[in-house]
PDB file of C-alpha atoms in Angstrom:
ATOM      1  CA  UNK A   1     -18.621 -10.499  11.766  1.00  0.00           C
ATOM      2  CA  UNK A   2     -21.483  -8.335  10.628  1.00  0.00           C
ATOM      3  CA  UNK A   3     -23.496  -9.401   7.605  1.00  0.00           C
ATOM      4  CA  UNK A   4     -22.065  -6.666   5.384  1.00  0.00           C
ATOM      5  CA  UNK A   5     -18.535  -7.679   6.398  1.00  0.00           C
ATOM      6  CA  UNK A   6     -19.298 -11.260   5.384  1.00  0.00           C
ATOM      7  CA  UNK A   7     -20.725 -10.049   2.080  1.00  0.00           C
ATOM      8  CA  UNK A   8     -17.591  -7.995   1.395  1.00  0.00           C
ATOM      9  CA  UNK A   9     -15.450 -11.090   2.014  1.00  0.00           C
ATOM     10  CA  UNK A  10     -17.664 -13.042  -0.384  1.00  0.00           C
ATOM     11  CA  UNK A  11     -17.213 -10.417  -3.093  1.00  0.00           C
ATOM     12  CA  UNK A  12     -13.470 -10.104  -2.675  1.00  0.00           C
ATOM     13  CA  UNK A  13     -13.040 -13.876  -2.839  1.00  0.00           C
ATOM     14  CA  UNK A  14     -14.008 -13.597  -6.510  1.00  0.00           C
ATOM     15  CA  UNK A  15     -10.669 -11.792  -7.026  1.00  0.00           C
ATOM     16  CA  UNK A  16      -8.524 -14.658  -5.740  1.00  0.00           C
ATOM     17  CA  UNK A  17      -5.180 -14.644  -7.534  1.00  0.00           C
ATOM     18  CA  UNK A  18      -4.100 -18.261  -6.961  1.00  0.00           C
ATOM     19  CA  UNK A  19      -0.556 -16.866  -7.031  1.00  0.00           C
ATOM     20  CA  UNK A  20       1.299 -20.176  -6.982  1.00  0.00           C
ATOM     21  CA  UNK A  21       0.266 -20.632 -10.622  1.00  0.00           C
ATOM     22  CA  UNK A  22       3.369 -18.922 -11.945  1.00  0.00           C
ATOM     23  CA  UNK A  23       2.315 -18.299 -15.532  1.00  0.00           C
ATOM     24  CA  UNK A  24      -1.142 -16.904 -14.794  1.00  0.00           C
ATOM     25  CA  UNK A  25      -0.881 -14.502 -11.894  1.00  0.00           C
ATOM     26  CA  UNK A  26       0.672 -11.606 -13.834  1.00  0.00           C
ATOM     27  CA  UNK A  27      -1.988 -11.905 -16.533  1.00  0.00           C
ATOM     28  CA  UNK A  28      -4.682 -11.941 -13.837  1.00  0.00           C
ATOM     29  CA  UNK A  29      -3.341  -8.824 -12.108  1.00  0.00           C
ATOM     30  CA  UNK A  30      -3.040  -7.038 -15.445  1.00  0.00           C
ATOM     31  CA  UNK A  31      -6.647  -8.028 -16.187  1.00  0.00           C
ATOM     32  CA  UNK A  32      -7.729  -6.539 -12.865  1.00  0.00           C
ATOM     33  CA  UNK A  33      -5.920  -3.385 -13.918  1.00  0.00           C
ATOM     34  CA  UNK A  34      -7.848  -3.223 -17.185  1.00  0.00           C
ATOM     35  CA  UNK A  35     -11.126  -3.764 -15.351  1.00  0.00           C
ATOM     36  CA  UNK A  36     -10.152  -1.221 -12.712  1.00  0.00           C
ATOM     37  CA  UNK A  37      -9.585   1.409 -15.384  1.00  0.00           C
ATOM     38  CA  UNK A  38     -13.266   1.158 -16.234  1.00  0.00           C
ATOM     39  CA  UNK A  39     -14.013   2.921 -12.956  1.00  0.00           C
ATOM     40  CA  UNK A  40     -14.550   6.591 -13.824  1.00  0.00           C
ATOM     41  CA  UNK A  41     -12.380   9.316 -12.438  1.00  0.00           C
ATOM     42  CA  UNK A  42     -14.449  11.577 -10.218  1.00  0.00           C
ATOM     43  CA  UNK A  43     -13.003  15.011  -9.639  1.00  0.00           C
ATOM     44  CA  UNK A  44     -14.917  16.327  -6.656  1.00  0.00           C
ATOM     45  CA  UNK A  45     -16.596  19.717  -7.043  1.00  0.00           C
ATOM     46  CA  UNK A  46     -14.375  22.443  -5.683  1.00  0.00           C
ATOM     47  CA  UNK A  47     -11.134  20.564  -6.421  1.00  0.00           C
ATOM     48  CA  UNK A  48      -8.639  20.840  -9.226  1.00  0.00           C
ATOM     49  CA  UNK A  49      -6.147  18.315 -10.578  1.00  0.00           C
ATOM     50  CA  UNK A  50      -2.707  18.917 -12.034  1.00  0.00           C
ATOM     51  CA  UNK A  51      -0.643  16.181 -13.687  1.00  0.00           C
ATOM     52  CA  UNK A  52       3.142  16.474 -13.563  1.00  0.00           C
ATOM     53  CA  UNK A  53       5.952  14.561 -15.209  1.00  0.00           C
ATOM     54  CA  UNK A  54       8.318  13.239 -12.542  1.00  0.00           C
ATOM     55  CA  UNK A  55      11.392  11.639 -14.062  1.00  0.00           C
ATOM     56  CA  UNK A  56       9.313  10.020 -16.756  1.00  0.00           C
ATOM     57  CA  UNK A  57       6.312   8.943 -14.670  1.00  0.00           C
ATOM     58  CA  UNK A  58       3.224  10.958 -13.834  1.00  0.00           C
ATOM     59  CA  UNK A  59       2.076  12.385 -10.540  1.00  0.00           C
ATOM     60  CA  UNK A  60      -1.433  13.700  -9.952  1.00  0.00           C
ATOM     61  CA  UNK A  61      -1.788  16.471  -7.386  1.00  0.00           C
ATOM     62  CA  UNK A  62      -5.233  17.453  -6.133  1.00  0.00           C
ATOM     63  CA  UNK A  63      -6.034  20.606  -4.229  1.00  0.00           C
ATOM     64  CA  UNK A  64      -8.993  22.828  -3.561  1.00  0.00           C
ATOM     65  CA  UNK A  65      -9.498  25.340  -6.351  1.00  0.00           C
ATOM     66  CA  UNK A  66      -7.457  28.457  -5.829  1.00  0.00           C
ATOM     67  CA  UNK A  67      -5.787  27.071  -2.705  1.00  0.00           C
ATOM     68  CA  UNK A  68      -2.053  26.851  -2.077  1.00  0.00           C
ATOM     69  CA  UNK A  69      -1.872  24.331   0.764  1.00  0.00           C
ATOM     70  CA  UNK A  70       1.369  24.030   2.671  1.00  0.00           C
ATOM     71  CA  UNK A  71       0.690  20.417   3.633  1.00  0.00           C
ATOM     72  CA  UNK A  72       0.329  17.276   1.552  1.00  0.00           C
ATOM     73  CA  UNK A  73      -0.546  13.588   1.592  1.00  0.00           C
ATOM     74  CA  UNK A  74       1.750  11.484  -0.588  1.00  0.00           C
ATOM     75  CA  UNK A  75      -0.181   8.397  -1.750  1.00  0.00           C
ATOM     76  CA  UNK A  76       1.759   5.340  -2.953  1.00  0.00           C
ATOM     77  CA  UNK A  77      -0.636   2.777  -4.388  1.00  0.00           C
ATOM     78  CA  UNK A  78      -0.359  -0.985  -4.064  1.00  0.00           C
ATOM     79  CA  UNK A  79      -0.870  -3.886  -6.457  1.00  0.00           C
ATOM     80  CA  UNK A  80       2.032  -6.358  -5.905  1.00  0.00           C
ATOM     81  CA  UNK A  81       4.297  -3.932  -7.815  1.00  0.00           C
ATOM     82  CA  UNK A  82       2.434  -5.030 -10.979  1.00  0.00           C
ATOM     83  CA  UNK A  83      -0.808  -3.078 -10.955  1.00  0.00           C
ATOM     84  CA  UNK A  84      -0.643   0.490 -12.186  1.00  0.00           C
ATOM     85  CA  UNK A  85      -2.383   3.512 -10.711  1.00  0.00           C
ATOM     86  CA  UNK A  86      -6.168   3.193 -10.878  1.00  0.00           C
ATOM     87  CA  UNK A  87      -8.952   5.644 -10.135  1.00  0.00           C
ATOM     88  CA  UNK A  88      -9.628   3.695  -6.926  1.00  0.00           C
ATOM     89  CA  UNK A  89      -6.794   5.741  -5.408  1.00  0.00           C
ATOM     90  CA  UNK A  90      -7.357   8.962  -7.324  1.00  0.00           C
ATOM     91  CA  UNK A  91     -10.989   9.112  -6.226  1.00  0.00           C
ATOM     92  CA  UNK A  92      -9.972   9.319  -2.568  1.00  0.00           C
ATOM     93  CA  UNK A  93      -8.599  12.832  -3.043  1.00  0.00           C
ATOM     94  CA  UNK A  94     -11.459  14.820  -1.534  1.00  0.00           C
ATOM     95  CA  UNK A  95     -11.969  12.587   1.499  1.00  0.00           C
ATOM     96  CA  UNK A  96      -8.260  12.637   2.292  1.00  0.00           C
ATOM     97  CA  UNK A  97      -7.861  16.364   1.713  1.00  0.00           C
ATOM     98  CA  UNK A  98     -10.945  17.341   3.672  1.00  0.00           C
ATOM     99  CA  UNK A  99      -9.861  15.185   6.621  1.00  0.00           C
ATOM    100  CA  UNK A 100      -6.443  16.860   6.551  1.00  0.00           C
ATOM    101  CA  UNK A 101      -7.713  20.451   6.624  1.00  0.00           C
ATOM    102  CA  UNK A 102      -7.327  21.017   2.893  1.00  0.00           C
ATOM    103  CA  UNK A 103      -3.947  19.359   2.363  1.00  0.00           C
ATOM    104  CA  UNK A 104      -2.912  18.614  -1.207  1.00  0.00           C
ATOM    105  CA  UNK A 105      -3.093  14.965  -2.265  1.00  0.00           C
ATOM    106  CA  UNK A 106      -0.294  13.665  -4.498  1.00  0.00           C
ATOM    107  CA  UNK A 107      -0.586  10.251  -6.173  1.00  0.00           C
ATOM    108  CA  UNK A 108       2.428   8.741  -7.964  1.00  0.00           C
ATOM    109  CA  UNK A 109       2.068   6.403 -10.966  1.00  0.00           C
ATOM    110  CA  UNK A 110       5.358   4.527 -10.606  1.00  0.00           C
ATOM    111  CA  UNK A 111       6.755   1.988 -13.066  1.00  0.00           C
ATOM    112  CA  UNK A 112       5.520  -1.566 -12.581  1.00  0.00           C
ATOM    113  CA  UNK A 113       6.703  -5.158 -12.965  1.00  0.00           C
ATOM    114  CA  UNK A 114       7.389  -7.403 -14.717  1.00  0.00           C
ATOM    115  CA  UNK A 115       8.568  -4.863 -17.291  1.00  0.00           C
ATOM    116  CA  UNK A 116      10.361  -2.808 -14.625  1.00  0.00           C
ATOM    117  CA  UNK A 117      12.105  -4.569 -11.777  1.00  0.00           C
ATOM    118  CA  UNK A 118      13.686  -3.494  -8.505  1.00  0.00           C
ATOM    119  CA  UNK A 119      14.615  -0.722  -7.851  1.00  0.00           C
ATOM    120  CA  UNK A 120      12.485   1.031 -10.519  1.00  0.00           C
ATOM    121  CA  UNK A 121       9.386   1.633  -8.368  1.00  0.00           C
ATOM    122  CA  UNK A 122      11.525   2.593  -5.391  1.00  0.00           C
ATOM    123  CA  UNK A 123      13.413   5.133  -7.505  1.00  0.00           C
ATOM    124  CA  UNK A 124      10.143   6.598  -8.810  1.00  0.00           C
ATOM    125  CA  UNK A 125       8.667   6.984  -5.341  1.00  0.00           C
ATOM    126  CA  UNK A 126      11.850   8.685  -4.165  1.00  0.00           C
ATOM    127  CA  UNK A 127      11.701  11.002  -7.198  1.00  0.00           C
ATOM    128  CA  UNK A 128       8.096  11.837  -6.302  1.00  0.00           C
ATOM    129  CA  UNK A 129       9.164  12.756  -2.775  1.00  0.00           C
ATOM    130  CA  UNK A 130      11.907  15.021  -4.067  1.00  0.00           C
ATOM    131  CA  UNK A 131       9.442  16.585  -6.496  1.00  0.00           C
ATOM    132  CA  UNK A 132       7.112  17.524  -3.639  1.00  0.00           C
ATOM    133  CA  UNK A 133      10.020  19.096  -1.764  1.00  0.00           C
ATOM    134  CA  UNK A 134      10.958  21.077  -4.870  1.00  0.00           C
ATOM    135  CA  UNK A 135       7.380  22.361  -5.019  1.00  0.00           C
ATOM    136  CA  UNK A 136       7.962  23.834  -1.580  1.00  0.00           C
ATOM    137  CA  UNK A 137       6.443  21.239   0.752  1.00  0.00           C
ATOM    138  CA  UNK A 138       8.454  20.602   3.894  1.00  0.00           C
ATOM    139  CA  UNK A 139       8.984  16.969   4.999  1.00  0.00           C
ATOM    140  CA  UNK A 140       7.331  17.744   8.343  1.00  0.00           C
ATOM    141  CA  UNK A 141       4.218  18.801   6.417  1.00  0.00           C
ATOM    142  CA  UNK A 142       3.825  15.567   4.401  1.00  0.00           C
ATOM    143  CA  UNK A 143       2.167  12.323   5.472  1.00  0.00           C
ATOM    144  CA  UNK A 144       3.036   9.171   3.540  1.00  0.00           C
ATOM    145  CA  UNK A 145       0.202   6.766   2.749  1.00  0.00           C
ATOM    146  CA  UNK A 146       0.774   3.349   1.188  1.00  0.00           C
ATOM    147  CA  UNK A 147      -1.078   0.064   0.849  1.00  0.00           C
ATOM    148  CA  UNK A 148       0.344  -3.412   0.161  1.00  0.00           C
ATOM    149  CA  UNK A 149       3.371  -2.939  -2.124  1.00  0.00           C
ATOM    150  CA  UNK A 150       2.782   0.791  -1.682  1.00  0.00           C
ATOM    151  CA  UNK A 151       3.283   0.268   2.041  1.00  0.00           C
ATOM    152  CA  UNK A 152       6.546  -1.454   1.202  1.00  0.00           C
ATOM    153  CA  UNK A 153       7.608   1.525  -0.897  1.00  0.00           C
ATOM    154  CA  UNK A 154       6.607   4.003   1.806  1.00  0.00           C
ATOM    155  CA  UNK A 155       8.632   2.146   4.436  1.00  0.00           C
ATOM    156  CA  UNK A 156      11.576   1.848   2.087  1.00  0.00           C
ATOM    157  CA  UNK A 157      11.483   5.569   1.357  1.00  0.00           C
ATOM    158  CA  UNK A 158      11.560   6.341   5.078  1.00  0.00           C
ATOM    159  CA  UNK A 159      14.424   3.898   5.652  1.00  0.00           C
ATOM    160  CA  UNK A 160      16.360   5.584   2.853  1.00  0.00           C
ATOM    161  CA  UNK A 161      15.716   9.099   4.150  1.00  0.00           C
ATOM    162  CA  UNK A 162      16.646   8.124   7.703  1.00  0.00           C
ATOM    163  CA  UNK A 163      19.812   6.331   6.611  1.00  0.00           C
ATOM    164  CA  UNK A 164      20.857   9.375   4.544  1.00  0.00           C
ATOM    165  CA  UNK A 165      20.277  11.663   7.509  1.00  0.00           C
ATOM    166  CA  UNK A 166      17.506  13.553   5.738  1.00  0.00           C
ATOM    167  CA  UNK A 167      14.255  14.869   7.272  1.00  0.00           C
ATOM    168  CA  UNK A 168      11.414  12.400   7.615  1.00  0.00           C
ATOM    169  CA  UNK A 169       7.708  12.900   6.874  1.00  0.00           C
ATOM    170  CA  UNK A 170       5.318  13.927   9.601  1.00  0.00           C
ATOM    171  CA  UNK A 171       3.733  10.472   9.823  1.00  0.00           C
ATOM    172  CA  UNK A 172       2.804   7.419   7.762  1.00  0.00           C
ATOM    173  CA  UNK A 173      -0.334   5.377   7.097  1.00  0.00           C
ATOM    174  CA  UNK A 174       0.327   1.767   6.092  1.00  0.00           C
ATOM    175  CA  UNK A 175      -2.466  -0.531   4.976  1.00  0.00           C
ATOM    176  CA  UNK A 176      -1.508  -4.232   4.849  1.00  0.00           C
ATOM    177  CA  UNK A 177       2.112  -3.403   4.026  1.00  0.00           C
ATOM    178  CA  UNK A 178       4.020  -6.127   2.184  1.00  0.00           C
ATOM    179  CA  UNK A 179       7.285  -6.029   4.099  1.00  0.00           C
ATOM    180  CA  UNK A 180       8.919  -9.455   3.737  1.00  0.00           C
ATOM    181  CA  UNK A 181       9.501 -10.764   0.212  1.00  0.00           C
ATOM    182  CA  UNK A 182      11.037 -13.902   1.714  1.00  0.00           C
ATOM    183  CA  UNK A 183       7.593 -14.717   3.158  1.00  0.00           C
ATOM    184  CA  UNK A 184       8.931 -15.956   6.505  1.00  0.00           C
ATOM    185  CA  UNK A 185       5.932 -14.969   8.640  1.00  0.00           C
ATOM    186  CA  UNK A 186       3.909 -17.776  10.214  1.00  0.00           C
ATOM    187  CA  UNK A 187       0.702 -16.176   8.927  1.00  0.00           C
ATOM    188  CA  UNK A 188       1.528 -17.274   5.380  1.00  0.00           C
ATOM    189  CA  UNK A 189       0.763 -20.832   6.436  1.00  0.00           C
ATOM    190  CA  UNK A 190      -1.708 -20.126   9.222  1.00  0.00           C
ATOM    191  CA  UNK A 191      -3.966 -18.019   7.003  1.00  0.00           C
ATOM    192  CA  UNK A 192      -3.517 -19.952   3.763  1.00  0.00           C
ATOM    193  CA  UNK A 193      -7.069 -21.315   4.003  1.00  0.00           C
ATOM    194  CA  UNK A 194      -8.552 -18.008   5.173  1.00  0.00           C
ATOM    195  CA  UNK A 195      -6.962 -15.433   2.864  1.00  0.00           C
ATOM    196  CA  UNK A 196      -9.570 -14.814   0.163  1.00  0.00           C
ATOM    197  CA  UNK A 197      -7.131 -13.079  -2.202  1.00  0.00           C
ATOM    198  CA  UNK A 198      -3.835 -14.957  -1.963  1.00  0.00           C
ATOM    199  CA  UNK A 199      -4.795 -18.234  -0.281  1.00  0.00           C
ATOM    200  CA  UNK A 200      -6.785 -21.343  -1.138  1.00  0.00           C
ATOM    201  CA  UNK A 201      -9.906 -22.704   0.549  1.00  0.00           C
ATOM    202  CA  UNK A 202      -8.430 -26.186   0.875  1.00  0.00           C
ATOM    203  CA  UNK A 203      -5.003 -27.713   1.143  1.00  0.00           C
ATOM    204  CA  UNK A 204      -1.837 -26.973   3.075  1.00  0.00           C
ATOM    205  CA  UNK A 205       0.863 -24.486   2.235  1.00  0.00           C
ATOM    206  CA  UNK A 206       3.641 -27.068   2.251  1.00  0.00           C
ATOM    207  CA  UNK A 207       7.231 -26.539   1.171  1.00  0.00           C
ATOM    208  CA  UNK A 208       6.454 -27.365  -2.455  1.00  0.00           C
ATOM    209  CA  UNK A 209       3.646 -24.818  -2.724  1.00  0.00           C
ATOM    210  CA  UNK A 210       5.687 -22.259  -0.794  1.00  0.00           C
ATOM    211  CA  UNK A 211       8.522 -22.636  -3.283  1.00  0.00           C
ATOM    212  CA  UNK A 212       6.125 -22.167  -6.195  1.00  0.00           C
ATOM    213  CA  UNK A 213       4.732 -19.113  -4.431  1.00  0.00           C
ATOM    214  CA  UNK A 214       8.187 -17.584  -4.028  1.00  0.00           C
ATOM    215  CA  UNK A 215       8.921 -18.186  -7.703  1.00  0.00           C
ATOM    216  CA  UNK A 216       5.576 -16.954  -9.020  1.00  0.00           C
ATOM    217  CA  UNK A 217       4.787 -13.756 -10.866  1.00  0.00           C
ATOM    218  CA  UNK A 218       3.740 -11.972  -7.671  1.00  0.00           C
ATOM    219  CA  UNK A 219       7.461 -11.671  -6.906  1.00  0.00           C
ATOM    220  CA  UNK A 220       8.453 -10.629 -10.437  1.00  0.00           C
ATOM    221  CA  UNK A 221       9.470  -7.168  -9.245  1.00  0.00           C
ATOM    222  CA  UNK A 222      12.158  -8.647  -6.978  1.00  0.00           C
ATOM    223  CA  UNK A 223      13.571 -10.734  -9.860  1.00  0.00           C
ATOM    224  CA  UNK A 224      17.053 -11.872  -8.760  1.00  0.00           C
ATOM    225  CA  UNK A 225      17.608  -9.125  -6.157  1.00  0.00           C
ATOM    226  CA  UNK A 226      18.477  -9.970  -2.552  1.00  0.00           C
ATOM    227  CA  UNK A 227      15.082 -10.226  -0.915  1.00  0.00           C
ATOM    228  CA  UNK A 228      16.577  -9.717   2.532  1.00  0.00           C
ATOM    229  CA  UNK A 229      17.707  -6.226   1.496  1.00  0.00           C
ATOM    230  CA  UNK A 230      15.833  -3.890   3.888  1.00  0.00           C
ATOM    231  CA  UNK A 231      15.083  -1.482   1.057  1.00  0.00           C
ATOM    232  CA  UNK A 232      13.275  -4.288  -0.790  1.00  0.00           C
ATOM    233  CA  UNK A 233      11.933  -6.086   2.294  1.00  0.00           C
ATOM    234  CA  UNK A 234      11.601  -3.389   4.968  1.00  0.00           C
ATOM    235  CA  UNK A 235      10.932  -5.944   7.705  1.00  0.00           C
ATOM    236  CA  UNK A 236      14.680  -6.552   7.818  1.00  0.00           C
ATOM    237  CA  UNK A 237      15.417  -2.906   8.482  1.00  0.00           C
ATOM    238  CA  UNK A 238      15.830  -0.918  11.680  1.00  0.00           C
ATOM    239  CA  UNK A 239      13.151   1.604  12.594  1.00  0.00           C
ATOM    240  CA  UNK A 240      14.693   4.057  15.028  1.00  0.00           C
ATOM    241  CA  UNK A 241      13.886   7.730  14.429  1.00  0.00           C
ATOM    242  CA  UNK A 242      10.735   6.964  12.442  1.00  0.00           C
ATOM    243  CA  UNK A 243       7.683   9.238  12.597  1.00  0.00           C
ATOM    244  CA  UNK A 244       4.328   8.072  14.030  1.00  0.00           C
ATOM    245  CA  UNK A 245       2.675   5.251  12.107  1.00  0.00           C
ATOM    246  CA  UNK A 246      -0.904   4.061  11.745  1.00  0.00           C
ATOM    247  CA  UNK A 247      -1.022   0.477  10.496  1.00  0.00           C
ATOM    248  CA  UNK A 248      -4.075  -1.517   9.418  1.00  0.00           C
ATOM    249  CA  UNK A 249      -4.251  -5.203   8.479  1.00  0.00           C
ATOM    250  CA  UNK A 250      -6.874  -7.936   8.203  1.00  0.00           C
ATOM    251  CA  UNK A 251      -6.731 -10.841  10.650  1.00  0.00           C
ATOM    252  CA  UNK A 252      -7.208 -13.362   7.817  1.00  0.00           C
ATOM    253  CA  UNK A 253      -4.383 -12.119   5.617  1.00  0.00           C
ATOM    254  CA  UNK A 254      -1.395 -14.251   4.740  1.00  0.00           C
ATOM    255  CA  UNK A 255       0.496 -10.958   5.095  1.00  0.00           C
ATOM    256  CA  UNK A 256      -0.712 -10.461   8.670  1.00  0.00           C
ATOM    257  CA  UNK A 257       2.774 -11.026  10.085  1.00  0.00           C
ATOM    258  CA  UNK A 258       4.305  -8.716   7.475  1.00  0.00           C
ATOM    259  CA  UNK A 259       2.393  -5.959   9.238  1.00  0.00           C
ATOM    260  CA  UNK A 260       2.470  -7.078  12.869  1.00  0.00           C
ATOM    261  CA  UNK A 261       6.177  -7.909  12.967  1.00  0.00           C
ATOM    262  CA  UNK A 262       7.050  -4.489  11.572  1.00  0.00           C
ATOM    263  CA  UNK A 263       4.728  -2.911  14.142  1.00  0.00           C
ATOM    264  CA  UNK A 264       6.588  -4.776  16.885  1.00  0.00           C
ATOM    265  CA  UNK A 265       9.943  -3.552  15.605  1.00  0.00           C
ATOM    266  CA  UNK A 266       8.652  -0.002  15.358  1.00  0.00           C
ATOM    267  CA  UNK A 267       7.417  -0.112  18.945  1.00  0.00           C
ATOM    268  CA  UNK A 268      10.702  -1.622  20.127  1.00  0.00           C
ATOM    269  CA  UNK A 269      12.482   1.312  18.488  1.00  0.00           C
ATOM    270  CA  UNK A 270      10.347   3.755  20.452  1.00  0.00           C
ATOM    271  CA  UNK A 271       8.125   4.786  17.550  1.00  0.00           C
ATOM    272  CA  UNK A 272       4.486   5.723  18.169  1.00  0.00           C
ATOM    273  CA  UNK A 273       2.431   3.024  16.425  1.00  0.00           C
ATOM    274  CA  UNK A 274      -1.323   2.471  16.276  1.00  0.00           C
ATOM    275  CA  UNK A 275      -2.384  -0.920  14.910  1.00  0.00           C
ATOM    276  CA  UNK A 276      -5.893  -1.757  13.721  1.00  0.00           C
ATOM    277  CA  UNK A 277      -6.566  -5.423  12.990  1.00  0.00           C
ATOM    278  CA  UNK A 278      -9.816  -6.008  11.111  1.00  0.00           C
ATOM    279  CA  UNK A 279     -11.279  -9.223  12.468  1.00  0.00           C
ATOM    280  CA  UNK A 280     -11.995 -11.647   9.636  1.00  0.00           C
ATOM    281  CA  UNK A 281     -10.994  -9.074   7.046  1.00  0.00           C
ATOM    282  CA  UNK A 282      -8.961  -9.283   3.878  1.00  0.00           C
ATOM    283  CA  UNK A 283      -5.982  -7.502   2.334  1.00  0.00           C
ATOM    284  CA  UNK A 284      -6.234  -3.659   2.187  1.00  0.00           C
ATOM    285  CA  UNK A 285      -9.831  -3.774   3.424  1.00  0.00           C
ATOM    286  CA  UNK A 286      -9.965  -0.045   4.418  1.00  0.00           C
ATOM    287  CA  UNK A 287      -9.722   0.915   0.738  1.00  0.00           C
ATOM    288  CA  UNK A 288     -13.034  -0.877   0.178  1.00  0.00           C
ATOM    289  CA  UNK A 289     -14.666   0.959   3.068  1.00  0.00           C
ATOM    290  CA  UNK A 290     -17.974   1.324   1.250  1.00  0.00           C
ATOM    291  CA  UNK A 291     -18.428  -2.459   1.392  1.00  0.00           C
ATOM    292  CA  UNK A 292     -18.194  -3.148   5.108  1.00  0.00           C
ATOM    293  CA  UNK A 293     -18.584  -1.573   8.567  1.00  0.00           C
ATOM    294  CA  UNK A 294     -15.128  -2.822   9.587  1.00  0.00           C
ATOM    295  CA  UNK A 295     -13.569  -1.213   6.530  1.00  0.00           C
ATOM    296  CA  UNK A 296     -15.436   2.018   7.211  1.00  0.00           C
ATOM    297  CA  UNK A 297     -14.246   2.052  10.824  1.00  0.00           C
ATOM    298  CA  UNK A 298     -10.609   1.618   9.788  1.00  0.00           C
ATOM    299  CA  UNK A 299     -10.893   4.250   7.059  1.00  0.00           C
ATOM    300  CA  UNK A 300     -12.383   6.752   9.500  1.00  0.00           C
ATOM    301  CA  UNK A 301      -9.448   6.100  11.821  1.00  0.00           C
ATOM    302  CA  UNK A 302      -7.105   6.823   8.917  1.00  0.00           C
ATOM    303  CA  UNK A 303      -8.884  10.112   8.197  1.00  0.00           C
ATOM    304  CA  UNK A 304      -8.682  11.095  11.853  1.00  0.00           C
ATOM    305  CA  UNK A 305      -4.959  10.272  11.903  1.00  0.00           C
ATOM    306  CA  UNK A 306      -4.392  12.498   8.886  1.00  0.00           C
ATOM    307  CA  UNK A 307      -6.284  15.299  10.592  1.00  0.00           C
ATOM    308  CA  UNK A 308      -4.059  15.088  13.674  1.00  0.00           C
ATOM    309  CA  UNK A 309      -0.735  14.981  11.844  1.00  0.00           C
ATOM    310  CA  UNK A 310      -1.618  17.580   9.236  1.00  0.00           C
ATOM    311  CA  UNK A 311      -3.400  19.985  11.540  1.00  0.00           C
ATOM    312  CA  UNK A 312      -3.540  23.628  10.599  1.00  0.00           C
TER     313      UNK A 312
END
């Protein structure tokens, strides 16, 4: 790893959630949300922002001033279904739009846990999709983009659309998607001592700790729902007739298998899938692309992917 990559890992380790501590993890994520809201919103020169009410939640749509783009990027943020929309995602609008030839960028602020449980966020993301269609965007002219729980929601939306026989988006970008809320992937144990956000430096993820993990606040959104439901845990779904997917994940994530096993199922279903594994990297590392060369590389690949699938 390059020195800046190592430094980014060092910084992110300070955010470790210690999720198996049931009573503290929700408070910690909410604290991160409060701190994250201190980041200023930066509306890039030449862009305008409109805020819409979508079934009781807000959606920000960014576009170049005076433009009426026919194509759009639909961003579904992550945050273990607990963290609300922060300016971290809003501030990407210009980079995403410029890479996609001036496409509009829509960011949904869906309801979050533990106050709102499954299927609240899923319903909000679906409502946001329908709202974009009502504005005149065609499904073939929209790329979905989701990270972590947002990747879950993006996959679930596509499963729902496919199962209802409705048109799919042009493509999807998934960063460290959380796809298995039963946590059956081997990487949960294999990367327990390497994951700087969800793991621990020492110890073994034995059955006792795994049970505490499954019962902790990180899973508060699932509540008592069936976690093997493909719409809640997309890993258990079928992926035929999906659009092209770009998937990024860090090699040291406990959620590594959440991403790679879905990629395998997508490929087996004949879907075009590009997978970027950041060696030694952490959860959703492309979003922190200013911190590391590996993050920057992955983010540039994402921008290029958007440019291809939302070409003029």
